[in-house]
Coordinates of C-alpha atoms and ligand atoms in Angstrom, one line a residue:
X1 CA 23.0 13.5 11.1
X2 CA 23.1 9.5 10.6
X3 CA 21.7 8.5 6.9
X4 CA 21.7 5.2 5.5
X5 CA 23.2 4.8 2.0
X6 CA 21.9 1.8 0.4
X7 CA 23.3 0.3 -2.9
X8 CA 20.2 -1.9 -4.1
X9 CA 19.5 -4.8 -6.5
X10 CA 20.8 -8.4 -4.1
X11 CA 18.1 -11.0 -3.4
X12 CA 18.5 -10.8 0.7
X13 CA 19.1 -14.5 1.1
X14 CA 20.4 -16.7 4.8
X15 CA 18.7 -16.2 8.0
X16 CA 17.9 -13.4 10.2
X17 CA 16.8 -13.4 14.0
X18 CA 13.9 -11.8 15.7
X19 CA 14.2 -9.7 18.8
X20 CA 11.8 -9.6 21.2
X21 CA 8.7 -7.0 20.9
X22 CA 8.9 -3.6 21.8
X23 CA 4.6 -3.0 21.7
X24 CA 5.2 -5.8 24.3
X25 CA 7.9 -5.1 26.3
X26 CA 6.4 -1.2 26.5
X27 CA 3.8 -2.3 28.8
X28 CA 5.4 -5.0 30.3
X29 CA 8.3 -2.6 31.4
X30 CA 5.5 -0.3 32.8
X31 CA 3.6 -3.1 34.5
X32 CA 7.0 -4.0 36.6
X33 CA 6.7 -1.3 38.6
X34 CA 3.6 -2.7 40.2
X35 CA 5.7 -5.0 42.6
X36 CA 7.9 -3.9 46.0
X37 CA 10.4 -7.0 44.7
X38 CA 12.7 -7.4 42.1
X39 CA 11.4 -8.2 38.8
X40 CA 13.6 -9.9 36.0
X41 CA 13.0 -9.6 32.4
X42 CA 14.7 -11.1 29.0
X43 CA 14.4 -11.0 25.3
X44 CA 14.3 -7.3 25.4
X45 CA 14.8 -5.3 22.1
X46 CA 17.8 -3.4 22.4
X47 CA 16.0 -0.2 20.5
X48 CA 15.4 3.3 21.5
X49 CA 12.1 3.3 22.5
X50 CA 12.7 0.6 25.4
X51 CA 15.9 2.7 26.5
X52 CA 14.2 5.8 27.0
X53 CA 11.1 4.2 28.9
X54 CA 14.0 2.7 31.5
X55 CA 15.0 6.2 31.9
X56 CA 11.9 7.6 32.6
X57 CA 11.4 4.5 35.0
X58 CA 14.8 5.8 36.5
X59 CA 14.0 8.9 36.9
X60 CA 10.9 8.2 39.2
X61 CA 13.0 5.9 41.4
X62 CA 13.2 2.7 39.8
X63 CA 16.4 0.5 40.2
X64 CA 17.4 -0.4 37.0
X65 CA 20.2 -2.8 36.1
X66 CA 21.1 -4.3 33.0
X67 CA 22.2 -7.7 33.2
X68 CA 22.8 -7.8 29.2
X69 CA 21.8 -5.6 26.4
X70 CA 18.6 -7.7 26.1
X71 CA 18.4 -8.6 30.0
X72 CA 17.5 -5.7 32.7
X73 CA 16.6 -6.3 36.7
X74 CA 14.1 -3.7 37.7
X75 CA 13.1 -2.7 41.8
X76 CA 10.5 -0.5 42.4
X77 CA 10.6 -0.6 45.9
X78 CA 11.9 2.8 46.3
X79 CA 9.3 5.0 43.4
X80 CA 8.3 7.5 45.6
X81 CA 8.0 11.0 43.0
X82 CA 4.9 9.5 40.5
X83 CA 5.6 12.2 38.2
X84 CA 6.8 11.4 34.5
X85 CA 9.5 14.9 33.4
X86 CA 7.8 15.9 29.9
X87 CA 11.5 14.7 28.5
X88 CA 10.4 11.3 28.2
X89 CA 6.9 11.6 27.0
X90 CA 8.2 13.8 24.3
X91 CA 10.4 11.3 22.9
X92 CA 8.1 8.3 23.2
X93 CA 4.1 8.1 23.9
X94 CA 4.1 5.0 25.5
X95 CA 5.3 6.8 28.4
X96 CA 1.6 6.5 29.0
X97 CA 1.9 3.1 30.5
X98 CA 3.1 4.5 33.2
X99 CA -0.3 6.0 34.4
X100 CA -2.0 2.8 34.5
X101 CA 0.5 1.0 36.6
X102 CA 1.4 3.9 38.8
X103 CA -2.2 4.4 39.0
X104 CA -2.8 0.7 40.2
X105 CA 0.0 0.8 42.7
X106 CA 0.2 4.0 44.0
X107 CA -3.2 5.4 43.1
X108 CA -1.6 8.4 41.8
X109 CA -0.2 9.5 38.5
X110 CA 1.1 12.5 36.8
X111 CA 2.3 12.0 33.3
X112 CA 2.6 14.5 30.2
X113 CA 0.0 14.4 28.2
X114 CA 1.8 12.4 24.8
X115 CA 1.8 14.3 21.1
X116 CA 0.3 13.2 18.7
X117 CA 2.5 12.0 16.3
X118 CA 3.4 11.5 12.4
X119 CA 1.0 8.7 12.1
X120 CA -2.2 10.7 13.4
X121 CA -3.6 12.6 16.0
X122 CA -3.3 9.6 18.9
X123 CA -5.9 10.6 21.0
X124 CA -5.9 9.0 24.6
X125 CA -9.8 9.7 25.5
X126 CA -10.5 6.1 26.4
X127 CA -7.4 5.5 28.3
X128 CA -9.2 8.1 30.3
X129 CA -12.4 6.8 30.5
X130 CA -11.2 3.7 31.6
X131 CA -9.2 4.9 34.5
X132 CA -12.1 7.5 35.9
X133 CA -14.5 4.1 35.4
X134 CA -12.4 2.4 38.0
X135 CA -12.7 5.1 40.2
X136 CA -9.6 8.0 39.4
X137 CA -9.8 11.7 39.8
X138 CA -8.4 12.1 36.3
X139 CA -7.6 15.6 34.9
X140 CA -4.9 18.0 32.7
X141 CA -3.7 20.8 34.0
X142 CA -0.3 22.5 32.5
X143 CA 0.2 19.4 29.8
X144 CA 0.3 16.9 32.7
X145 CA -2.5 14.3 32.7
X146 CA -3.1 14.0 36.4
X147 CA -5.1 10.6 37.6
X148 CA -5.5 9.9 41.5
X149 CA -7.8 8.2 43.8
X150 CA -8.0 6.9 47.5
X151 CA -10.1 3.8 46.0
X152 CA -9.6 2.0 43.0
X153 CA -12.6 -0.2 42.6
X154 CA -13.4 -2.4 39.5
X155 CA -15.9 -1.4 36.5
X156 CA -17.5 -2.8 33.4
X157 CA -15.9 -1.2 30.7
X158 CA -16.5 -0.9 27.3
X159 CA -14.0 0.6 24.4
X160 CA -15.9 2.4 22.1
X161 CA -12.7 2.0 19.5
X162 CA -10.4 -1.5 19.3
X163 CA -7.2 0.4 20.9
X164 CA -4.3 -1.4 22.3
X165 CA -2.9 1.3 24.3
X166 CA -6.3 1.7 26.0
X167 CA -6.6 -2.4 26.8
X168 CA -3.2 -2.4 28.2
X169 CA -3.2 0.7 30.3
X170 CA -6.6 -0.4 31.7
X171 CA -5.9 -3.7 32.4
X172 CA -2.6 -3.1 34.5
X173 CA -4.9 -0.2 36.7
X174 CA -7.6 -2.9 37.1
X175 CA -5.3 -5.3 38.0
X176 CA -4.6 -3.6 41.3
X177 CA -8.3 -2.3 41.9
X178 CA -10.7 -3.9 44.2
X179 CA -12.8 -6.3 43.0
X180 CA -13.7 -7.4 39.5
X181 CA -13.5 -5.2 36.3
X182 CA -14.6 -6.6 32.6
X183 CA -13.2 -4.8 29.5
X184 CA -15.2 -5.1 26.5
X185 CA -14.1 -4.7 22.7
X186 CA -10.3 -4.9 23.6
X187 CA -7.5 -5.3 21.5
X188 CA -6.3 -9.2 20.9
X189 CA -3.1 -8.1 19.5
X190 CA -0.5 -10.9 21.0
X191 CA 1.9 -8.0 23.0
X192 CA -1.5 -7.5 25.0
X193 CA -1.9 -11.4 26.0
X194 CA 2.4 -10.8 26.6
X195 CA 1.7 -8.0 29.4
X196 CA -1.5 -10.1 30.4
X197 CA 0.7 -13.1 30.5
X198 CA 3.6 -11.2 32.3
X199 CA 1.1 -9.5 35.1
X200 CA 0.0 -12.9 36.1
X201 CA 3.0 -14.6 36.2
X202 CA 3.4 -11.6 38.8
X203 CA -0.1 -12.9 40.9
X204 CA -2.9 -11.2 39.0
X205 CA -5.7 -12.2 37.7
X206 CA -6.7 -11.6 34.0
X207 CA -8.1 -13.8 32.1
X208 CA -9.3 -13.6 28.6
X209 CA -6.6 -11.7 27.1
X210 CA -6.4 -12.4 23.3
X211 CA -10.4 -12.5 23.0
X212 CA -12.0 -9.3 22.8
X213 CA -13.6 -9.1 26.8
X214 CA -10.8 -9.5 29.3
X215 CA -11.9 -10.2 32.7
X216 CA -9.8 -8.9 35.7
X217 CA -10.1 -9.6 39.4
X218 CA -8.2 -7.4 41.8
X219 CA -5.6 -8.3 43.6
X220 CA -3.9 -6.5 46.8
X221 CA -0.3 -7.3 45.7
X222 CA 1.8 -8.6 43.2
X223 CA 5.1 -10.4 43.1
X224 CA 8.3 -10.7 42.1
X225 CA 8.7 -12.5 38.4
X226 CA 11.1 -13.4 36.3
X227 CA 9.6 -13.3 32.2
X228 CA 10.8 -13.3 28.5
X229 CA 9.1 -11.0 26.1
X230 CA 7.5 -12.5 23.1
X231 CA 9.6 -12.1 19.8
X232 CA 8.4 -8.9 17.6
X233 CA 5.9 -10.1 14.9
X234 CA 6.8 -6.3 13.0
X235 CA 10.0 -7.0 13.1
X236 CA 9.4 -10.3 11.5
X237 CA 7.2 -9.2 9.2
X238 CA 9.5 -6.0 7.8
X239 CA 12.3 -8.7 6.7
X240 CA 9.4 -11.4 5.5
X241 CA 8.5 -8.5 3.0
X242 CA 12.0 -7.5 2.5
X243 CA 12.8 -10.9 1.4
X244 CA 9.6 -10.7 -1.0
X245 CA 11.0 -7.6 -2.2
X246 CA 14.0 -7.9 -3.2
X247 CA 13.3 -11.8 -4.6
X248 CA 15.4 -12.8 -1.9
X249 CA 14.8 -16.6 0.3
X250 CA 14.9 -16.0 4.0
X251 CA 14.8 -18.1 7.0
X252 CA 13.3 -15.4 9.6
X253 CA 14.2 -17.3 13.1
X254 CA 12.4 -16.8 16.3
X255 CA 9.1 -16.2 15.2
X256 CA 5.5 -16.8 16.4
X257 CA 4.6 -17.9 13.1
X258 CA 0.6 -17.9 14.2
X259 CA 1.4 -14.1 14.9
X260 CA 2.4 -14.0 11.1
X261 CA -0.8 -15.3 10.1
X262 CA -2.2 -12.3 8.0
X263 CA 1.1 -11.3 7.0
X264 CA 1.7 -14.8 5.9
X265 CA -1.7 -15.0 3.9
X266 CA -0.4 -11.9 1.8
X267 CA 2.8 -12.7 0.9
X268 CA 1.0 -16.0 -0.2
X269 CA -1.5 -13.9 -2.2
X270 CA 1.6 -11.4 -4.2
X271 CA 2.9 -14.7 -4.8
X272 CA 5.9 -15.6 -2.2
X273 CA 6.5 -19.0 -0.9
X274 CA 6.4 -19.5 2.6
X275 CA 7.2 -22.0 4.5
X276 CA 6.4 -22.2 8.4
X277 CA 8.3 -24.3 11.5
X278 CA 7.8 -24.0 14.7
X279 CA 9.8 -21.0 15.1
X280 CA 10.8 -19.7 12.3
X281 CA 9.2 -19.0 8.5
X282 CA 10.7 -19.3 5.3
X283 CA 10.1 -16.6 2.8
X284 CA 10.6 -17.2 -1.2
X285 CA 10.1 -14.9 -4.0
X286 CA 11.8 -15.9 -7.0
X287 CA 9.5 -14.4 -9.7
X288 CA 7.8 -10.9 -10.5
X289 CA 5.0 -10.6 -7.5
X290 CA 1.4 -9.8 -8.2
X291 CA -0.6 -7.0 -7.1
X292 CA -3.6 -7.6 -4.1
X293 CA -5.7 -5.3 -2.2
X294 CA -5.0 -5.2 1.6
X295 CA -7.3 -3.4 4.5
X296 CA -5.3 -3.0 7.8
X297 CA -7.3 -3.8 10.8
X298 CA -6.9 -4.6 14.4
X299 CA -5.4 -8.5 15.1
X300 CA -6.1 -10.8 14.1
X301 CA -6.6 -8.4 10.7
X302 CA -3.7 -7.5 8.7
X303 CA -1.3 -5.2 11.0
X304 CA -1.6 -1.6 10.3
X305 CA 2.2 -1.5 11.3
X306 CA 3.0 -3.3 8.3
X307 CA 1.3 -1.4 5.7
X308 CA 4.3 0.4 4.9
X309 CA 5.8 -2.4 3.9
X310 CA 3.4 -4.2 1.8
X311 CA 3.0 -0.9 0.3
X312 CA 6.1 -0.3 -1.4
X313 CA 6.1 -4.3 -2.3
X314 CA 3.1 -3.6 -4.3
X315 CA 5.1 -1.0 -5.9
X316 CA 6.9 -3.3 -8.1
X317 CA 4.6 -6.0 -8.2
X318 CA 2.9 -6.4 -11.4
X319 CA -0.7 -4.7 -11.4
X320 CA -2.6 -1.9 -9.9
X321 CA -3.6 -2.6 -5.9
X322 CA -5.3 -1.2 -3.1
X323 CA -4.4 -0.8 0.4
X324 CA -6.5 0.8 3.1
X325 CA -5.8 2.2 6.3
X326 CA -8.6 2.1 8.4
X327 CA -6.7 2.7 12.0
X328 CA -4.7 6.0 11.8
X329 CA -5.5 8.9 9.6
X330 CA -2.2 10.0 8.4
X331 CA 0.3 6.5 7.6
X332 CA 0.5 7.1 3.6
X333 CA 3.2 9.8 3.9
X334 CA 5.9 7.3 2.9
X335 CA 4.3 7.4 -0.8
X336 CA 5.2 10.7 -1.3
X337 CA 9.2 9.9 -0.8
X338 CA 8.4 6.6 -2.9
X339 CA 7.6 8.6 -6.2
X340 CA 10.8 10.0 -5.7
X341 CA 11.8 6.6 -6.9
X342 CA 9.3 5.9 -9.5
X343 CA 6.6 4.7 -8.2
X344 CA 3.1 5.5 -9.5
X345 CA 0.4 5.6 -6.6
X346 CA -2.0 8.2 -5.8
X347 CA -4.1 8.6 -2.1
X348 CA -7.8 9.0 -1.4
X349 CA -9.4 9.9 1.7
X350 CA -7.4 6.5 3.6
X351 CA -7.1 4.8 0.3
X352 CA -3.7 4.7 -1.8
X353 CA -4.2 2.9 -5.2
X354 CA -0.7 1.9 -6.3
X355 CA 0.0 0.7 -9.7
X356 CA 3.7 -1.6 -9.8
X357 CA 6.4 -0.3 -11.9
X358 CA 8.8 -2.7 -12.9
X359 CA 11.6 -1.4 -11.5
X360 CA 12.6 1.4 -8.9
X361 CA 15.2 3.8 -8.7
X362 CA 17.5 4.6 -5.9
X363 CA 16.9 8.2 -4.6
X364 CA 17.8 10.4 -1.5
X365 CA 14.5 10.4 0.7
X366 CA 13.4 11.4 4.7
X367 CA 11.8 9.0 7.1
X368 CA 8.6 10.0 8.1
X369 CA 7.7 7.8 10.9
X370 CA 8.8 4.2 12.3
X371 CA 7.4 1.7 10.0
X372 CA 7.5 4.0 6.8
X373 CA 11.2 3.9 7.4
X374 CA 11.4 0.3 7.6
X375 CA 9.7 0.4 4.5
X376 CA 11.8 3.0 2.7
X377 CA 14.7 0.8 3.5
X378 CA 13.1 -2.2 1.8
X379 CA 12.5 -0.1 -1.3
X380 CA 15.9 0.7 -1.7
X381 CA 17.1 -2.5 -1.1
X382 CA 14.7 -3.5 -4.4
X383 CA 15.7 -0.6 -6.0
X384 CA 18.0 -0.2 -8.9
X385 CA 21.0 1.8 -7.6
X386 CA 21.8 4.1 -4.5
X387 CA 19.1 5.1 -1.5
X388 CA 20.5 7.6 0.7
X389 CA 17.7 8.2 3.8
X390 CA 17.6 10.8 6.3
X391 CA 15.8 11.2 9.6
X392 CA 16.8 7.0 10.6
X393 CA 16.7 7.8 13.9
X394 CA 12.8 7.1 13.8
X395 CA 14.0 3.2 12.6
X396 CA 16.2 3.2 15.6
X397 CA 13.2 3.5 17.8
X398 CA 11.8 0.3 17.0
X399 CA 14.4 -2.0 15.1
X400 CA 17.3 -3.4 16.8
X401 CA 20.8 -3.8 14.7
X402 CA 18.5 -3.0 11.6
X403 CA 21.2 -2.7 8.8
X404 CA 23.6 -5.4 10.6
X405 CA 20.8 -7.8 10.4
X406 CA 20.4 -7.0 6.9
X407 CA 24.1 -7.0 6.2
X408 CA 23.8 -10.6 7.2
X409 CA 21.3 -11.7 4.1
X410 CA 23.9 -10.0 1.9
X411 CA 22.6 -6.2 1.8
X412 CA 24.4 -3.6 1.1
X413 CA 23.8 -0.8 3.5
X414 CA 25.6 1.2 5.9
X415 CA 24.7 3.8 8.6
X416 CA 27.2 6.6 7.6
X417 CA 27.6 10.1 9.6
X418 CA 29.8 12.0 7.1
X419 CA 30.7 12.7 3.9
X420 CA 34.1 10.4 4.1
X421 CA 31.7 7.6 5.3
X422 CA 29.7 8.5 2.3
X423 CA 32.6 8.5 0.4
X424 CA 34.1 5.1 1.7
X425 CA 31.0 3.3 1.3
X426 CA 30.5 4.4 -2.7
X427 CA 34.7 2.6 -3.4
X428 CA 33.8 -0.2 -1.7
X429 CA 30.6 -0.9 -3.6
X430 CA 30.8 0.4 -6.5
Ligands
EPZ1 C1 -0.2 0.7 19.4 O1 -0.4 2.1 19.4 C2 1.2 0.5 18.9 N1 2.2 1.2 19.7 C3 1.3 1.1 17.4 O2 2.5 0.7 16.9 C4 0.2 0.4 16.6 O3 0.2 0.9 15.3 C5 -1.2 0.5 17.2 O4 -1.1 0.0 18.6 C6 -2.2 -0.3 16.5 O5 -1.9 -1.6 16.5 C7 2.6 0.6 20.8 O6 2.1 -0.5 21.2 C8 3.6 1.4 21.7 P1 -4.4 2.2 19.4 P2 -1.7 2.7 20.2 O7 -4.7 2.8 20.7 O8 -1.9 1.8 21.4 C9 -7.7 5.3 18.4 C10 4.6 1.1 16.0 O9 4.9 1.2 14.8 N2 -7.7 5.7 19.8 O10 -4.6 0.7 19.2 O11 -1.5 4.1 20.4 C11 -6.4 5.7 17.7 O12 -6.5 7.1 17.2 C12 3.5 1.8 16.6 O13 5.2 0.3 16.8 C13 -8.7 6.5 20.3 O14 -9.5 7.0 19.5 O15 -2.8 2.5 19.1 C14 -6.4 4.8 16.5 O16 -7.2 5.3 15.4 C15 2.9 2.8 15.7 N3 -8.7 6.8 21.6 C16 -7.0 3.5 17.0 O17 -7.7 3.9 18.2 C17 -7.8 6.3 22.5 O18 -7.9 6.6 23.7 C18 -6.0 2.4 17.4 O19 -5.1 3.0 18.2 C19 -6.8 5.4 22.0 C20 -6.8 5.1 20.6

């Protein structure tokens, strides 16, 4: 099983590059389906998640060809079987894209219902309710949501919860219906402008993405495109608070900085210098941060995906602080593996009060989820001495050339698969 073996204690200092978004290119991938013609796409993360979703999209008929690692041709042309194998769904949920664009092209969908997962139990109700308000048969029957309908016709929709997955999936179904649908209470986070952005470059109509009512008029057909996908604020954000971390100066390159905005305001407020250009922030931490209290909300709020990471920063900044979760029910887990290292917090209800230690110690840990992995990785690059983590195949899903990029601002970490790795790595560091 593939570990990384960290050897802690270097400020991260140089500059790192930003791939392109995988909450964006998820849906975007999905959307491309929706067109006969040939549909080119660049800036793709090359991560896990996105190569299992071209899979699946292979496996219902789509023509699939990878120009580069971050550069694929897709045809749909040819999708005749609308059904999803369970394979796919199992090993990522936003398989579920799939049912709103096959839904607005073919009027017919069968997808697995997705897991939950180790961040919550991920419900998909309004994904539902949006689809059977445009007019869809929708039911599950042996695991398999089934959604179909011989008239997709536009609605006035509201979201009872802010949900991205729910916007997106939606607003590609609408996007194919007839006439006009309005989404109320949608998500503004910038992958959903992207897949906005990216289905009418391909002829729709959507307007209002980014603002929380999106307003959608239907269109018969859409066209061939050729798009880049925005560059991944998470990723961004993970080595922003690495550099924090570790008291390290960064240059993180190909960045949206007004993405970073509320990541940005909280590095400011633990005490980090940061520096914005037009593409690119600088990150400085060169004394002892301080603590701060953080609620994650949805954008423009501060990014649940990146509570991991403040968390453990706040682990060794000086003071007690406060971070709340208030989008998924279950996304403290990494705390438990982080007092394997020394650090003092405690959890309430979605509340973790976390009192910084002056220094952590390395420690062998599992990942528990995506971002908690990121995170766990950050606080053994802080740490005093050897991190050894398990389970990094979660990391994989969603971070492209994770430790590479980090050997590049002078970490020392290494993805090892045996002992003799293990081995090799402790001689040459020590
Ligand atoms: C997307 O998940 C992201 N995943 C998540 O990133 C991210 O954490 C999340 O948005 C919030 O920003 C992808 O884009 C692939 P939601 P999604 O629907 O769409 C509730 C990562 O690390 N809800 O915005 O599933 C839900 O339970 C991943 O890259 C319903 O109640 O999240 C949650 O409490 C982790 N009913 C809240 O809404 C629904 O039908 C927000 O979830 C849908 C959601």
């Amino acid at each position: 099983m593939e570990q990384y073996i960290i050897k802690g204690g270097n400020p991260l200092v140089g500059e790192v590059e930003i791939s392109g978004a995988k909450n964006a290119a998820l849906g975007i991938l999905a959307a491309a389906i929706m067109t006969d013609d040939t549909v080119l796409i660049e800036n793709l993360p090359d991560v896990r998640d996105i190569n299992v979703l071209l899979e699946a999209m292979e496996s219902i008929g789509v023509r699939v060809e990878r120009l580069t690692r971050h550069t694929v041709l897709l045809n749909s042309a040819d999708v005749g079987e609308v059904c999803v194998d369970y394979e796919y769904i199992k090993k990522i949920r936003a398989s579920y894209y799939l049912i709103g664009a096959l839904l607005g092209k073919h009027k017919m969908a069968r997808v697995p219902l997705p897991g939950g997962c180790n961040i919550g139990s991920r419900p998909i109700d309004l994904h539902i309710k949006g689809f059977k308000a445009l007019g869809a048969h929708v039911s599950i029957r042996n695991g398999f949501i089934i959604a179909e309908t011989d008239h997709l016709h536009g609605s006035h929709i509201y979201l009872d919860t802010v949900s991205v997955g729910a916007t997106i999936n939606i607003m590609m179904a609408a996007a194919m219906a007839d006439g006009r649908t309005i989404i109320e209470n949608c998500a503004r986070e910038p992958h959903v402008v992207d897949v906005a952005n990216f289905l009418n470059s391909m002829g729709a109509s959507i307007r209002g993405a980014g603002t929380d009512v999106i307003r959608i008029r239907g269109v018969e057909k859409l066209h061939k495109t050729e798009y880049s996908i925005i560059p991944d604020q998470i990723e961004a954000g993970t080595f922003m608070f690495a550099a924090a971390a570790t008291k390290g100066d960064v240059m993180v390159k190909h960045v949206i900085p007004k993405h970073l905005e509320a990541t940005t305001a909280k590095l400011l407020e633990i005490g980090c210098e940061v520096e914005e250009f037009d593409d690119a922030v600088r990150v400085v931490a060169s004394r002892r941060l301080q603590s701060t209290n953080v609620k994650t909300l949805p954008y423009p709020g501060y990014p649940t995906d990146m509570q991991p990471q403040i968390g453990v920063t706040l682990a060794i900044a000086k003071g007690t602080s406060i971070v709340t979760e208030s989008i998924f029910e279950n996304r403290f887990k990494y705390l438990d593996e982080l007092a394997r290292m020394g650090a003092e917090a405690r959890v309430e209800s979605n509340t973790a009060i976390i009192t910084g230690v002056e220094k952590l110690t390395g420690a062998r840990m599992s990942v528990p989820d995506l971002r908690a992995g990121a995170a766990l990785v950050i606080a053994g690059l802080a740490a005093e001495g050897e991190t050894i983590l398990d389970d990094i195949v979660y990391i994989q899903r969603g971070y492209e050339a994770f430790e590479e990029k980090l050997r590049g601002l002078g970490a020392e970490i290494e993805k090892v698969d045996t002992e003799r790795e293990l081995r090799k790595f402790r001689l040459r560091h020590g």
